[in-house]
PDB file of C-alpha atoms and ligand atoms in Angstrom:
ATOM      1  CA  MET A  16     -13.777  -0.830 -13.649  1.00 67.00           C
ATOM      2  CA  PRO A  17     -10.864  -3.112 -12.799  1.00 79.00           C
ATOM      3  CA  LYS A  18     -13.049  -5.455 -10.905  1.00 82.00           C
ATOM      4  CA  GLY A  19     -11.616  -9.046 -10.931  1.00 90.00           C
ATOM      5  CA  LYS A  20      -8.535  -7.978 -12.758  1.00 97.00           C
ATOM      6  CA  VAL A  21      -5.044  -8.529 -11.356  1.00 98.00           C
ATOM      7  CA  ALA A  22      -2.918  -5.431 -10.987  1.00 98.00           C
ATOM      8  CA  VAL A  23       0.816  -5.235 -10.317  1.00 98.00           C
ATOM      9  CA  VAL A  24       1.876  -1.748  -9.009  1.00 98.00           C
ATOM     10  CA  THR A  25       5.515  -0.963  -8.363  1.00 98.00           C
ATOM     11  CA  GLY A  26       6.897   1.411  -5.825  1.00 98.00           C
ATOM     12  CA  ALA A  27       3.428   1.090  -4.117  1.00 98.00           C
ATOM     13  CA  GLY A  28       4.574   1.080  -0.482  1.00 98.00           C
ATOM     14  CA  LYS A  29       3.921   4.759  -0.238  1.00 96.00           C
ATOM     15  CA  GLY A  30       3.113   7.981  -2.039  1.00 96.00           C
ATOM     16  CA  ILE A  31       1.276   7.946  -5.397  1.00 97.00           C
ATOM     17  CA  GLY A  32       1.939   4.100  -5.942  1.00 98.00           C
ATOM     18  CA  ALA A  33       0.247   3.321  -2.706  1.00 98.00           C
ATOM     19  CA  ASP A  34      -2.717   5.444  -3.610  1.00 98.00           C
ATOM     20  CA  ILE A  35      -2.939   3.796  -7.035  1.00 98.00           C
ATOM     21  CA  ALA A  36      -2.899   0.272  -5.322  1.00 98.00           C
ATOM     22  CA  LYS A  37      -5.450   1.217  -2.729  1.00 98.00           C
ATOM     23  CA  GLU A  38      -7.829   2.618  -5.332  1.00 98.00           C
ATOM     24  CA  LEU A  39      -7.454  -0.230  -7.784  1.00 98.00           C
ATOM     25  CA  GLY A  40      -8.073  -2.689  -4.803  1.00 97.00           C
ATOM     26  CA  ARG A  41     -11.092  -0.625  -3.694  1.00 97.00           C
ATOM     27  CA  LEU A  42     -12.557  -0.891  -7.224  1.00 97.00           C
ATOM     28  CA  GLY A  43     -12.189  -4.751  -6.970  1.00 97.00           C
ATOM     29  CA  ALA A  44      -8.859  -5.519  -8.540  1.00 98.00           C
ATOM     30  CA  LYS A  45      -6.519  -8.096  -6.890  1.00 98.00           C
ATOM     31  CA  VAL A  46      -3.383  -6.183  -6.218  1.00 98.00           C
ATOM     32  CA  VAL A  47       0.288  -7.098  -6.095  1.00 98.00           C
ATOM     33  CA  VAL A  48       1.853  -4.168  -4.079  1.00 98.00           C
ATOM     34  CA  VAL A  49       5.502  -4.238  -5.089  1.00 98.00           C
ATOM     35  CA  ASP A  50       8.099  -2.241  -3.230  1.00 98.00           C
ATOM     36  CA  ILE A  51      11.719  -2.357  -2.353  1.00 98.00           C
ATOM     37  CA  ASP A  52      10.650  -2.184   1.348  1.00 98.00           C
ATOM     38  CA  LEU A  53       8.643  -5.286   2.297  1.00 97.00           C
ATOM     39  CA  LYS A  54       7.035  -3.774   5.465  1.00 98.00           C
ATOM     40  CA  SER A  55       5.592  -0.795   3.512  1.00 98.00           C
ATOM     41  CA  ALA A  56       4.233  -3.097   0.686  1.00 98.00           C
ATOM     42  CA  SER A  57       2.869  -5.570   3.179  1.00 98.00           C
ATOM     43  CA  ASP A  58       1.097  -2.702   5.224  1.00 98.00           C
ATOM     44  CA  VAL A  59      -0.542  -1.436   2.035  1.00 98.00           C
ATOM     45  CA  ALA A  60      -1.688  -4.920   1.145  1.00 98.00           C
ATOM     46  CA  ALA A  61      -2.814  -5.594   4.686  1.00 98.00           C
ATOM     47  CA  GLY A  62      -4.948  -2.438   4.565  1.00 97.00           C
ATOM     48  CA  LEU A  63      -6.579  -3.673   1.318  1.00 96.00           C
ATOM     49  CA  ALA A  64      -7.210  -7.142   2.868  1.00 95.00           C
ATOM     50  CA  ALA A  65      -8.711  -5.600   5.925  1.00 95.00           C
ATOM     51  CA  THR A  66     -11.439  -3.888   3.843  1.00 93.00           C
ATOM     52  CA  GLY A  67     -12.327  -7.123   1.979  1.00 92.00           C
ATOM     53  CA  GLY A  68      -9.870  -6.777  -0.954  1.00 94.00           C
ATOM     54  CA  GLU A  69      -7.333  -9.388  -2.134  1.00 97.00           C
ATOM     55  CA  ALA A  70      -3.715  -8.283  -2.243  1.00 98.00           C
ATOM     56  CA  PHE A  71      -0.196  -9.262  -1.154  1.00 98.00           C
ATOM     57  CA  GLY A  72       2.974  -7.387  -0.704  1.00 98.00           C
ATOM     58  CA  ALA A  73       6.036  -8.309  -2.659  1.00 98.00           C
ATOM     59  CA  GLN A  74       9.457  -7.130  -1.880  1.00 98.00           C
ATOM     60  CA  ALA A  75      11.611  -6.403  -4.956  1.00 98.00           C
ATOM     61  CA  ASN A  76      14.075  -4.051  -6.351  1.00 98.00           C
ATOM     62  CA  VAL A  77      12.391  -3.596  -9.681  1.00 98.00           C
ATOM     63  CA  ALA A  78      15.804  -2.770 -11.411  1.00 98.00           C
ATOM     64  CA  ASP A  79      16.777  -6.506 -10.742  1.00 98.00           C
ATOM     65  CA  PRO A  80      15.666  -8.883 -13.453  1.00 98.00           C
ATOM     66  CA  VAL A  81      15.757 -11.930 -11.127  1.00 98.00           C
ATOM     67  CA  GLN A  82      13.587 -10.104  -8.443  1.00 98.00           C
ATOM     68  CA  VAL A  83      11.184  -8.924 -11.161  1.00 98.00           C
ATOM     69  CA  LYS A  84      10.795 -12.442 -12.540  1.00 98.00           C
ATOM     70  CA  GLY A  85      10.010 -13.487  -8.926  1.00 98.00           C
ATOM     71  CA  VAL A  86       7.215 -10.915  -8.546  1.00 98.00           C
ATOM     72  CA  PHE A  87       5.430 -11.944 -11.712  1.00 98.00           C
ATOM     73  CA  ALA A  88       5.883 -15.580 -10.840  1.00 98.00           C
ATOM     74  CA  ALA A  89       4.349 -14.989  -7.555  1.00 98.00           C
ATOM     75  CA  ALA A  90       1.468 -12.918  -9.049  1.00 98.00           C
ATOM     76  CA  VAL A  91       0.609 -15.840 -11.452  1.00 98.00           C
ATOM     77  CA  GLU A  92       0.922 -18.332  -8.699  1.00 98.00           C
ATOM     78  CA  LYS A  93      -1.394 -16.505  -6.330  1.00 98.00           C
ATOM     79  CA  PHE A  94      -3.913 -14.807  -8.735  1.00 98.00           C
ATOM     80  CA  GLY A  95      -3.394 -16.909 -11.953  1.00 98.00           C
ATOM     81  CA  GLN A  96      -2.891 -13.849 -14.342  1.00 98.00           C
ATOM     82  CA  VAL A  97      -1.718 -10.305 -14.592  1.00 98.00           C
ATOM     83  CA  ASP A  98      -4.115  -7.852 -16.373  1.00 98.00           C
ATOM     84  CA  ILE A  99      -2.689  -4.390 -15.262  1.00 98.00           C
ATOM     85  CA  LEU A 100       0.791  -3.149 -14.713  1.00 98.00           C
ATOM     86  CA  VAL A 101       1.654   0.197 -13.341  1.00 99.00           C
ATOM     87  CA  ASN A 102       5.287   1.096 -13.599  1.00 98.00           C
ATOM     88  CA  ASN A 103       5.399   3.619 -10.810  1.00 98.00           C
ATOM     89  CA  ALA A 104       8.728   3.083  -8.819  1.00 98.00           C
ATOM     90  CA  GLY A 105      10.964   6.068  -9.173  1.00 97.00           C
ATOM     91  CA  ILE A 106      13.706   7.839  -7.372  1.00 95.00           C
ATOM     92  CA  THR A 107      15.590  11.120  -7.816  1.00 95.00           C
ATOM     93  CA  ARG A 108      19.334  11.751  -7.306  1.00 96.00           C
ATOM     94  CA  ASP A 109      19.413  15.476  -8.230  1.00 95.00           C
ATOM     95  CA  ALA A 110      22.634  17.387  -9.165  1.00 96.00           C
ATOM     96  CA  LEU A 111      23.712  20.060 -11.604  1.00 97.00           C
ATOM     97  CA  LEU A 112      24.943  18.317 -14.808  1.00 98.00           C
ATOM     98  CA  ILE A 113      28.667  19.107 -14.310  1.00 98.00           C
ATOM     99  CA  ARG A 114      28.568  17.706 -10.680  1.00 98.00           C
ATOM    100  CA  MET A 115      26.373  14.641 -11.386  1.00 98.00           C
ATOM    101  CA  ARG A 116      28.016  11.431 -10.367  1.00 98.00           C
ATOM    102  CA  GLU A 117      27.937   8.480 -12.855  1.00 98.00           C
ATOM    103  CA  GLU A 118      26.509   6.305 -10.104  1.00 98.00           C
ATOM    104  CA  ASP A 119      23.547   8.687  -9.669  1.00 98.00           C
ATOM    105  CA  TRP A 120      22.965   8.623 -13.391  1.00 98.00           C
ATOM    106  CA  ASP A 121      23.019   4.809 -13.421  1.00 98.00           C
ATOM    107  CA  ALA A 122      20.846   4.466 -10.335  1.00 98.00           C
ATOM    108  CA  VAL A 123      18.071   6.710 -11.640  1.00 98.00           C
ATOM    109  CA  LEU A 124      18.016   5.216 -15.033  1.00 98.00           C
ATOM    110  CA  ALA A 125      17.957   1.605 -13.612  1.00 98.00           C
ATOM    111  CA  VAL A 126      15.092   2.301 -11.187  1.00 98.00           C
ATOM    112  CA  ASN A 127      13.095   4.622 -13.303  1.00 98.00           C
ATOM    113  CA  LEU A 128      13.543   3.171 -16.830  1.00 98.00           C
ATOM    114  CA  LYS A 129      15.148  -0.160 -16.905  1.00 99.00           C
ATOM    115  CA  SER A 130      12.585  -1.306 -14.288  1.00 99.00           C
ATOM    116  CA  ALA A 131       9.757  -0.633 -16.646  1.00 99.00           C
ATOM    117  CA  PHE A 132      11.415  -2.552 -19.410  1.00 98.00           C
ATOM    118  CA  LEU A 133      11.968  -5.503 -17.199  1.00 98.00           C
ATOM    119  CA  CYS A 134       8.465  -5.412 -15.669  1.00 99.00           C
ATOM    120  CA  THR A 135       6.747  -4.883 -19.058  1.00 98.00           C
ATOM    121  CA  GLN A 136       8.716  -7.804 -20.564  1.00 98.00           C
ATOM    122  CA  GLU A 137       7.359 -10.180 -17.895  1.00 98.00           C
ATOM    123  CA  ALA A 138       3.884  -8.711 -18.009  1.00 98.00           C
ATOM    124  CA  ALA A 139       3.718  -8.788 -21.800  1.00 98.00           C
ATOM    125  CA  ARG A 140       4.361 -12.409 -21.811  1.00 98.00           C
ATOM    126  CA  ILE A 141       1.414 -13.083 -19.594  1.00 98.00           C
ATOM    127  CA  MET A 142      -0.930 -10.558 -21.111  1.00 98.00           C
ATOM    128  CA  SER A 143      -0.150 -11.433 -24.837  1.00 98.00           C
ATOM    129  CA  LYS A 144      -1.369 -15.057 -24.257  1.00 97.00           C
ATOM    130  CA  ARG A 145      -4.637 -13.742 -22.861  1.00 96.00           C
ATOM    131  CA  ARG A 146      -5.124 -10.984 -25.490  1.00 98.00           C
ATOM    132  CA  TYR A 147      -5.734  -8.314 -22.826  1.00 98.00           C
ATOM    133  CA  GLY A 148      -3.529  -5.914 -20.831  1.00 98.00           C
ATOM    134  CA  ARG A 149      -3.230  -2.380 -19.529  1.00 98.00           C
ATOM    135  CA  ILE A 150       0.344  -1.063 -18.941  1.00 99.00           C
ATOM    136  CA  ILE A 151       0.693   2.463 -17.536  1.00 99.00           C
ATOM    137  CA  ASN A 152       4.082   4.047 -17.084  1.00 99.00           C
ATOM    138  CA  ILE A 153       4.364   6.958 -14.651  1.00 98.00           C
ATOM    139  CA  SER A 154       6.566   9.634 -16.499  1.00 98.00           C
ATOM    140  CA  SER A 155       6.728  13.156 -15.495  1.00 97.00           C
ATOM    141  CA  VAL A 156       6.196  16.689 -16.911  1.00 97.00           C
ATOM    142  CA  VAL A 157       9.995  17.247 -16.527  1.00 96.00           C
ATOM    143  CA  GLY A 158      10.507  14.326 -18.931  1.00 98.00           C
ATOM    144  CA  GLN A 159       8.608  16.540 -21.484  1.00 98.00           C
ATOM    145  CA  MET A 160      10.141  19.907 -20.699  1.00 96.00           C
ATOM    146  CA  GLY A 161      13.373  19.268 -18.849  1.00 96.00           C
ATOM    147  CA  ASN A 162      14.494  20.574 -15.461  1.00 94.00           C
ATOM    148  CA  ILE A 163      17.615  22.099 -13.996  1.00 94.00           C
ATOM    149  CA  GLY A 164      19.588  19.595 -11.770  1.00 95.00           C
ATOM    150  CA  GLN A 165      17.631  16.611 -12.992  1.00 96.00           C
ATOM    151  CA  ALA A 166      19.470  15.414 -16.169  1.00 98.00           C
ATOM    152  CA  ASN A 167      19.158  11.792 -15.015  1.00 98.00           C
ATOM    153  CA  TYR A 168      15.508  12.046 -13.887  1.00 97.00           C
ATOM    154  CA  CYS A 169      14.431  13.836 -16.943  1.00 98.00           C
ATOM    155  CA  ALA A 170      16.234  11.411 -19.279  1.00 98.00           C
ATOM    156  CA  SER A 171      14.622   8.447 -17.426  1.00 98.00           C
ATOM    157  CA  LYS A 172      11.228  10.038 -17.689  1.00 98.00           C
ATOM    158  CA  ALA A 173      11.580  11.075 -21.396  1.00 99.00           C
ATOM    159  CA  GLY A 174      12.836   7.386 -21.921  1.00 99.00           C
ATOM    160  CA  LEU A 175       9.652   6.138 -20.436  1.00 99.00           C
ATOM    161  CA  ILE A 176       7.616   7.953 -23.031  1.00 99.00           C
ATOM    162  CA  GLY A 177       9.750   6.465 -25.910  1.00 98.00           C
ATOM    163  CA  LEU A 178       9.387   3.058 -24.341  1.00 99.00           C
ATOM    164  CA  THR A 179       5.552   3.697 -24.085  1.00 99.00           C
ATOM    165  CA  TYR A 180       5.346   4.418 -27.741  1.00 99.00           C
ATOM    166  CA  SER A 181       7.484   1.496 -28.840  1.00 98.00           C
ATOM    167  CA  ASN A 182       5.596  -1.009 -26.576  1.00 98.00           C
ATOM    168  CA  ALA A 183       2.258   0.379 -27.564  1.00 98.00           C
ATOM    169  CA  ARG A 184       2.982  -0.284 -31.197  1.00 98.00           C
ATOM    170  CA  GLU A 185       4.504  -3.746 -30.507  1.00 98.00           C
ATOM    171  CA  LEU A 186       1.713  -5.072 -28.135  1.00 98.00           C
ATOM    172  CA  ALA A 187      -1.316  -3.608 -29.885  1.00 98.00           C
ATOM    173  CA  ARG A 188      -1.835  -6.739 -31.961  1.00 98.00           C
ATOM    174  CA  ARG A 189      -2.301  -8.572 -28.743  1.00 98.00           C
ATOM    175  CA  GLN A 190      -4.948  -6.023 -27.420  1.00 98.00           C
ATOM    176  CA  VAL A 191      -2.432  -4.934 -24.719  1.00 98.00           C
ATOM    177  CA  THR A 192      -2.491  -1.151 -24.486  1.00 98.00           C
ATOM    178  CA  VAL A 193       0.464   0.908 -23.213  1.00 99.00           C
ATOM    179  CA  ASN A 194       0.081   4.448 -22.012  1.00 99.00           C
ATOM    180  CA  ALA A 195       2.058   6.988 -19.926  1.00 99.00           C
ATOM    181  CA  VAL A 196       0.802   9.357 -17.179  1.00 98.00           C
ATOM    182  CA  ALA A 197       2.852  12.492 -16.778  1.00 98.00           C
ATOM    183  CA  PRO A 198       2.256  14.230 -13.555  1.00 98.00           C
ATOM    184  CA  GLY A 199       3.252  17.841 -12.990  1.00 97.00           C
ATOM    185  CA  PHE A 200       3.968  19.201  -9.429  1.00 94.00           C
ATOM    186  CA  ILE A 201       1.946  17.017  -7.111  1.00 96.00           C
ATOM    187  CA  GLU A 202       1.374  17.649  -3.372  1.00 93.00           C
ATOM    188  CA  THR A 203       3.495  14.970  -1.755  1.00 89.00           C
ATOM    189  CA  ASP A 204       5.832  14.863   1.270  1.00 82.00           C
ATOM    190  CA  MET A 205       8.514  16.258  -0.935  1.00 75.00           C
ATOM    191  CA  THR A 206       6.636  19.309  -2.102  1.00 81.00           C
ATOM    192  CA  ARG A 207       5.020  19.951   1.261  1.00 84.00           C
ATOM    193  CA  ALA A 208       8.479  20.274   2.745  1.00 81.00           C
ATOM    194  CA  LEU A 209       9.316  23.190   0.433  1.00 82.00           C
ATOM    195  CA  PRO A 210       9.290  26.751   1.823  1.00 86.00           C
ATOM    196  CA  GLU A 211       5.873  28.497   1.131  1.00 89.00           C
ATOM    197  CA  LYS A 212       7.670  31.025  -1.193  1.00 90.00           C
ATOM    198  CA  VAL A 213       8.958  28.134  -3.426  1.00 86.00           C
ATOM    199  CA  ARG A 214       5.478  26.553  -3.420  1.00 88.00           C
ATOM    200  CA  GLU A 215       4.052  29.831  -4.524  1.00 90.00           C
ATOM    201  CA  GLU A 216       6.558  30.137  -7.274  1.00 90.00           C
ATOM    202  CA  LEU A 217       5.647  26.628  -8.410  1.00 88.00           C
ATOM    203  CA  ALA A 218       1.905  27.317  -8.364  1.00 93.00           C
ATOM    204  CA  ALA A 219       2.588  30.518 -10.372  1.00 94.00           C
ATOM    205  CA  GLN A 220       3.909  28.318 -13.379  1.00 92.00           C
ATOM    206  CA  ILE A 221       0.594  26.357 -13.352  1.00 97.00           C
ATOM    207  CA  PRO A 222      -2.438  27.760 -15.301  1.00 97.00           C
ATOM    208  CA  LEU A 223      -4.852  26.070 -12.953  1.00 97.00           C
ATOM    209  CA  GLY A 224      -2.984  27.861 -10.079  1.00 95.00           C
ATOM    210  CA  THR A 225      -2.337  25.050  -7.607  1.00 94.00           C
ATOM    211  CA  LEU A 226      -0.295  21.929  -7.172  1.00 95.00           C
ATOM    212  CA  GLY A 227      -2.002  18.671  -8.090  1.00 97.00           C
ATOM    213  CA  GLN A 228      -3.247  16.137  -5.647  1.00 97.00           C
ATOM    214  CA  VAL A 229      -2.163  12.427  -5.578  1.00 98.00           C
ATOM    215  CA  LYS A 230      -5.721  11.578  -6.401  1.00 98.00           C
ATOM    216  CA  ASP A 231      -5.485  13.498  -9.617  1.00 98.00           C
ATOM    217  CA  VAL A 232      -2.655  11.058 -10.805  1.00 98.00           C
ATOM    218  CA  THR A 233      -4.611   8.009  -9.410  1.00 98.00           C
ATOM    219  CA  ASN A 234      -7.685   8.955 -11.231  1.00 98.00           C
ATOM    220  CA  ALA A 235      -5.975   9.119 -14.572  1.00 98.00           C
ATOM    221  CA  VAL A 236      -4.146   5.802 -13.998  1.00 98.00           C
ATOM    222  CA  VAL A 237      -7.437   4.196 -12.962  1.00 98.00           C
ATOM    223  CA  PHE A 238      -9.002   5.336 -16.223  1.00 98.00           C
ATOM    224  CA  LEU A 239      -6.240   3.936 -18.279  1.00 98.00           C
ATOM    225  CA  ALA A 240      -6.260   0.756 -16.305  1.00 98.00           C
ATOM    226  CA  GLY A 241     -10.070   0.251 -16.830  1.00 97.00           C
ATOM    227  CA  GLU A 242     -12.082  -1.408 -19.565  1.00 94.00           C
ATOM    228  CA  ASN A 243     -13.380   1.851 -21.029  1.00 95.00           C
ATOM    229  CA  SER A 244      -9.955   2.966 -22.256  1.00 97.00           C
ATOM    230  CA  GLY A 245      -9.444  -0.076 -24.659  1.00 97.00           C
ATOM    231  CA  TYR A 246      -9.139   2.131 -27.799  1.00 98.00           C
ATOM    232  CA  ILE A 247      -6.410   4.346 -26.193  1.00 98.00           C
ATOM    233  CA  THR A 248      -2.845   3.329 -26.579  1.00 98.00           C
ATOM    234  CA  GLY A 249       0.531   5.029 -27.102  1.00 98.00           C
ATOM    235  CA  GLN A 250      -0.635   8.246 -25.329  1.00 98.00           C
ATOM    236  CA  VAL A 251       0.823  10.445 -22.647  1.00 98.00           C
ATOM    237  CA  LEU A 252      -1.841  11.731 -20.312  1.00 98.00           C
ATOM    238  CA  ALA A 253      -0.602  14.943 -18.755  1.00 98.00           C
ATOM    239  CA  VAL A 254      -1.857  15.651 -15.168  1.00 98.00           C
ATOM    240  CA  ASN A 255      -0.141  18.897 -14.735  1.00 98.00           C
ATOM    241  CA  GLY A 256      -2.748  21.689 -14.338  1.00 98.00           C
ATOM    242  CA  GLY A 257      -1.763  22.909 -17.808  1.00 98.00           C
ATOM    243  CA  MET A 258       1.809  23.822 -16.955  1.00 96.00           C
ATOM    244  CA  TYR A 259       2.983  22.054 -20.152  1.00 97.00           C
ATOM    245  CA  MET A 260       0.829  21.659 -23.170  1.00 96.00           C
TER     246      MET A 260
HETATM  247  P1  LIG B 308       7.795   8.128  -3.459  1.00 94.79           P
HETATM  248  O1  LIG B 308       6.857   8.631  -2.461  1.00 94.79           O
HETATM  249  O2  LIG B 308       9.248   8.205  -3.292  1.00 94.79           O
HETATM  250  O3  LIG B 308       7.470   6.615  -3.617  1.00 94.79           O
HETATM  251  C1  LIG B 308       8.139   5.769  -4.571  1.00 94.79           C
HETATM  252  C2  LIG B 308       8.204   4.455  -3.996  1.00 94.79           C
HETATM  253  O4  LIG B 308       8.997   3.532  -4.808  1.00 94.79           O
HETATM  254  C3  LIG B 308       8.701   4.214  -2.523  1.00 94.79           C
HETATM  255  O5  LIG B 308       7.928   3.434  -1.776  1.00 94.79           O
HETATM  256  C4  LIG B 308      10.099   3.656  -2.776  1.00 94.79           C
HETATM  257  O6  LIG B 308      10.674   2.815  -1.654  1.00 94.79           O
HETATM  258  C5  LIG B 308       9.878   2.739  -4.025  1.00 94.79           C
HETATM  259  N1  LIG B 308      11.058   2.355  -4.626  1.00 94.79           N
HETATM  260  C6  LIG B 308      12.268   3.109  -4.903  1.00 94.79           C
HETATM  261  N2  LIG B 308      13.089   2.402  -5.502  1.00 94.79           N
HETATM  262  C7  LIG B 308      12.582   1.094  -5.769  1.00 94.79           C
HETATM  263  C8  LIG B 308      13.101  -0.004  -6.403  1.00 94.79           C
HETATM  264  N3  LIG B 308      14.290  -0.137  -6.907  1.00 94.79           N
HETATM  265  N4  LIG B 308      12.246  -0.944  -6.530  1.00 94.79           N
HETATM  266  C9  LIG B 308      11.013  -1.027  -5.858  1.00 94.79           C
HETATM  267  N5  LIG B 308      10.513   0.113  -5.303  1.00 94.79           N
HETATM  268  C10 LIG B 308      11.332   1.156  -5.209  1.00 94.79           C
HETATM  269  O7  LIG B 308       7.464   8.746  -4.755  1.00 94.79           O
HETATM  270  P2  LIG B 308       6.155   9.453  -5.461  1.00 94.79           P
HETATM  271  O8  LIG B 308       6.307  10.958  -5.191  1.00 94.79           O
HETATM  272  O9  LIG B 308       4.905   8.660  -4.928  1.00 94.79           O
HETATM  273  O10 LIG B 308       6.349   9.220  -6.998  1.00 94.79           O
HETATM  274  C11 LIG B 308       5.800   8.102  -7.674  1.00 94.79           C
HETATM  275  C12 LIG B 308       6.130   8.058  -9.117  1.00 94.79           C
HETATM  276  O11 LIG B 308       5.576   9.346  -9.582  1.00 94.79           O
HETATM  277  C13 LIG B 308       7.611   8.237  -9.348  1.00 94.79           C
HETATM  278  O12 LIG B 308       7.893   7.478 -10.546  1.00 94.79           O
HETATM  279  C14 LIG B 308       7.824   9.612  -9.631  1.00 94.79           C
HETATM  280  O13 LIG B 308       9.003   9.903 -10.461  1.00 94.79           O
HETATM  281  C15 LIG B 308       6.653   9.982 -10.413  1.00 94.79           C
HETATM  282  N6  LIG B 308       6.199  11.481 -10.238  1.00 94.79           N
HETATM  283  C16 LIG B 308       6.070  12.028  -8.990  1.00 94.79           C
HETATM  284  C17 LIG B 308       5.716  13.437  -8.905  1.00 94.79           C
HETATM  285  C18 LIG B 308       5.603  14.141  -7.655  1.00 94.79           C
HETATM  286  O14 LIG B 308       5.263  15.310  -7.677  1.00 94.79           O
HETATM  287  N7  LIG B 308       5.643  13.429  -6.479  1.00 94.79           N
HETATM  288  C19 LIG B 308       5.727  14.102 -10.115  1.00 94.79           C
HETATM  289  C20 LIG B 308       5.903  13.427 -11.319  1.00 94.79           C
HETATM  290  C21 LIG B 308       6.211  12.207 -11.400  1.00 94.79           C
HETATM  291  P3  LIG B 308      11.595   3.530  -0.628  1.00 94.79           P
HETATM  292  O15 LIG B 308      11.098   4.898  -0.334  1.00 94.79           O
HETATM  293  O16 LIG B 308      11.355   2.602   0.497  1.00 94.79           O
HETATM  294  O17 LIG B 308      12.942   3.496  -1.251  1.00 94.79           O
END
């Protein structure tokens, strides 16, 4: 249980990140809800506060080192520490390789991968001193198996796995664990918008036969963020219905 712990969740204004932030808050964590959009971050934080939780919304582009420093300074000022970091912010800029624009490569690598480096660097400084930390990087099944039209996204998500391994080794001596969660196809606005036939084709690739739910990802993150996962580090927890094993 993350009760009393301080969690920073990036890209938490909506989608999977918002659900993770809400669940950590419901379980008693103090939550810093980070998003590039202040209103959505503040709304999620306000929802937590309305149900007796402690949270605040922080606006930041997590690819920007100055803004990232500001988030962690605010977290420490307000809550005194950071115990849990969930690097969840992510974007897609899909195109076939031969048409992919350099700016779309750079944007995806910056938001999906560099952000995790920047946030982890700040979090590690705080966590190392206290000899406690849980860092969870949200990767993707396509970082493990590739996907047509997503060279930038797949490279960023595979990069997060390498970052997880490296940081896990480096921070273990400080009792800071670093793990990745790799979701498969999850029911979100993006997948709900797909035609039924495409959804059926996706489901047919999944041994468990259905797309995952946001809650499936949240449950995995909450486990890795909790006290019962202290002997687990440098792992990639796949939440994909068996589509890649
Ligand atoms: P989402 O609904 O698009 O939410 C992502 C959030 O991150 C949005 O609120 C977005 O804000 C925010 N964000 C984007 N760029 C940011 C930046 N530079 N700084 C701070 N915040 C930023 O995405 P999701 O579907 O919940 O996905 C969450 C994570 O899971 C991502 O890392 C994604 O790659 C991963 N994932 C998702 C699936 C899936 O099926 N959905 C599968 C595998 C992995 P704005 O929207 O306002 O820009």
